[in-house]
Structures are given as C-alpha cells and as structure tokens.
mmCIF file of C-alpha atoms in Angstrom:
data_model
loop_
_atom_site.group_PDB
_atom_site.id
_atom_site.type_symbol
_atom_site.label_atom_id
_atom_site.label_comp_id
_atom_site.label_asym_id
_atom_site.label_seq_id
_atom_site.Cartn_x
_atom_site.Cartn_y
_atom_site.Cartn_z
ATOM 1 C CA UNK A 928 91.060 110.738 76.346
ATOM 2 C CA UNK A 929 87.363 109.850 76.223
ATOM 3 C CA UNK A 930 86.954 110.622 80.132
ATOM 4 C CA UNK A 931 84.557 113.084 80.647
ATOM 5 C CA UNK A 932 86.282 115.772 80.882
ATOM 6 C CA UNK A 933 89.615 114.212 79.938
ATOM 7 C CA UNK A 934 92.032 116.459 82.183
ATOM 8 C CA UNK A 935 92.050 117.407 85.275
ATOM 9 C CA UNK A 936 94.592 118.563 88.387
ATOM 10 C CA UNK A 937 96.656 116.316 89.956
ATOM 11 C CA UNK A 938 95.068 118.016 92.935
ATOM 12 C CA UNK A 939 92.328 115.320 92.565
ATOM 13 C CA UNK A 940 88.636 116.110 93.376
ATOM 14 C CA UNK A 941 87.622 116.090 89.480
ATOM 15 C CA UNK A 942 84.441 114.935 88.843
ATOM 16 C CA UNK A 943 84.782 112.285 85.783
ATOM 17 C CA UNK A 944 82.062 110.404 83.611
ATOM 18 C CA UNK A 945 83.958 107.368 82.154
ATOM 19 C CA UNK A 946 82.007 105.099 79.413
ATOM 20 C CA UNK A 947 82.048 101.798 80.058
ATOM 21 C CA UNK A 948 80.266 98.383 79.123
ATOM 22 C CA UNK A 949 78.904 95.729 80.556
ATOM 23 C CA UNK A 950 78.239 97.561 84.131
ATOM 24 C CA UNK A 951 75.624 96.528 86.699
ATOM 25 C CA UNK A 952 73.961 99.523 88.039
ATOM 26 C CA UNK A 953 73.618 98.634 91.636
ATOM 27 C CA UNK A 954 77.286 96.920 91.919
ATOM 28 C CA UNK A 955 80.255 98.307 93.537
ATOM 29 C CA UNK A 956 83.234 99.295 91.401
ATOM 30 C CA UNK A 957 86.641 100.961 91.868
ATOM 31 C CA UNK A 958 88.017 102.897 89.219
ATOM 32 C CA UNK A 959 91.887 103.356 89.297
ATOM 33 C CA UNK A 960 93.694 106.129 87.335
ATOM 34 C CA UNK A 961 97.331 106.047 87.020
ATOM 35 C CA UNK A 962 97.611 103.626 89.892
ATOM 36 C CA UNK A 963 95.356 105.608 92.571
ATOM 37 C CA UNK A 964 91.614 104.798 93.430
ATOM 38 C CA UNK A 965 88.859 107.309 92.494
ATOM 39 C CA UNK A 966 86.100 108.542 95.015
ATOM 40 C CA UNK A 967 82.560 108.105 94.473
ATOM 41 C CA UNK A 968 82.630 105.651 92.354
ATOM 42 C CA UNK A 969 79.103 104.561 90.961
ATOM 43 C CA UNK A 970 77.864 102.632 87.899
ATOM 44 C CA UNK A 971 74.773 105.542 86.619
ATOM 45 C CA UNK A 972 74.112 103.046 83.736
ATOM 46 C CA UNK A 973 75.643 99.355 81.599
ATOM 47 C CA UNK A 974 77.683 101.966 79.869
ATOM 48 C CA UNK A 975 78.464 104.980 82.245
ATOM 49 C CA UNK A 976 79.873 105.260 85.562
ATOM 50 C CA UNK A 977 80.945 108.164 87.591
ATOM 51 C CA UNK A 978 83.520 109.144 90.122
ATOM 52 C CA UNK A 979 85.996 111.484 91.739
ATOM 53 C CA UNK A 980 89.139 111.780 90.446
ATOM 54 C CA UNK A 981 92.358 110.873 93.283
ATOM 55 C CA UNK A 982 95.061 112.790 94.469
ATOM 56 C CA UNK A 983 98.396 112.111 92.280
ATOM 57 C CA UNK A 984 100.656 114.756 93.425
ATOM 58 C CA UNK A 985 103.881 112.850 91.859
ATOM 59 C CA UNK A 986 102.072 111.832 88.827
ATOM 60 C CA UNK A 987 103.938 113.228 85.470
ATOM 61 C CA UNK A 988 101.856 115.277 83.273
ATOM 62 C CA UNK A 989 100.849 112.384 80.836
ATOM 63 C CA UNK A 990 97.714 110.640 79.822
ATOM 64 C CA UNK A 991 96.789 108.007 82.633
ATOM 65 C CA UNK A 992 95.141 104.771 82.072
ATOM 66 C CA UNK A 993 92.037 104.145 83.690
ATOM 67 C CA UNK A 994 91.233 100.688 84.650
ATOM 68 C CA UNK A 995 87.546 99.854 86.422
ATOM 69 C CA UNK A 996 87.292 96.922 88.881
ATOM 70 C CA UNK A 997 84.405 95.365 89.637
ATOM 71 C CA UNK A 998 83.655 94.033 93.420
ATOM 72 C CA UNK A 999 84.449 90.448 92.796
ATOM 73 C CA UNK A 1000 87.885 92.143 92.092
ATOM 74 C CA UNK A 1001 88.071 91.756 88.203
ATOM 75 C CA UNK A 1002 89.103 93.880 85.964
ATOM 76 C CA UNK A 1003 85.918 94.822 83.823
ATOM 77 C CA UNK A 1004 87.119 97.920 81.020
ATOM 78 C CA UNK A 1005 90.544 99.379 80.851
ATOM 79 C CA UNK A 1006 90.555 102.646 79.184
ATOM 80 C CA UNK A 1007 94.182 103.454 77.801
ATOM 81 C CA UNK A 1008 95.416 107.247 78.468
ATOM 82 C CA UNK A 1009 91.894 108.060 79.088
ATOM 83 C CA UNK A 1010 92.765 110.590 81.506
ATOM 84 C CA UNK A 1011 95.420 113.630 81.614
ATOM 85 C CA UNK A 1012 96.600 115.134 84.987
ATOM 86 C CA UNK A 1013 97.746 118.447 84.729
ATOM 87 C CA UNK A 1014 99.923 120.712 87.332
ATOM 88 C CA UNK A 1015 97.616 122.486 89.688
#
C-alpha cells in the first residue's frame, strides 16, 4: 500500500507516514485503519501526516483502508488497502 511502511503487526504501535493532500499543518486529524483510530496523529506537511498505528488483534491479515478525518469531522483522503496487518 503506499503507507509508509505498508505492513505492520496487528500488535499496533507502528509508526506510519501516510501521503495525503490538502492537510493543514497545525489542524487536528484522526486517521482510522481498518476501523480503529491511530495514535499520534499529526499533519508534518499539505501532503504528509504521521501517526501510530492501533491495536487490531481480530483484524484478518488483509490490506486495510485508511481513511483520515479532519477535526470538523470530514472525511479528507481515503487511502484504499493502504495498509497490511500482519500476525505478530
């Protein structure tokens, strides 16, 4: 996927760069993969943003899609299977 890296435990605690565009360095996002919310989430530039991947202990072993919400709650890039989870 075109996370950076693109695979990571389902552990959680991966750090990710996602690219982006249109981000507002300064403004809070969330970034979601597979359904659970990242950690550390922050917007580095309009096109980059950085986090911590979640905990997904029943997530199967497939390419999640990564979805970034912005703090007025909109969704603001959806990356399809941009991230893999793999057994720990």
């Amino acid at each position: 996927g075109p996370c950076s890296p693109a695979t990571g435990t389902k552990a959680g605690g991966t750090p990710v760069t996602i690219p982006c565009t249109g981000l507002i360095v300064g403004r809070v996002y969330r970034a979601i993969f597979g359904g659970a919310g990242a950690s550390n989430v922050v917007a580095v530039s309009s096109t980059s943003l950085t986090c911590v991947t979640p905990q997904v202990a029943a997530y199967p072993t497939l390419a999640a899609d990564v979805y970034i919400i912005d703090q007025d709650g909109q969704a603001s890039n959806a990356l399809s299977t941009a991230f893999t989870f793999t057994s720990p």
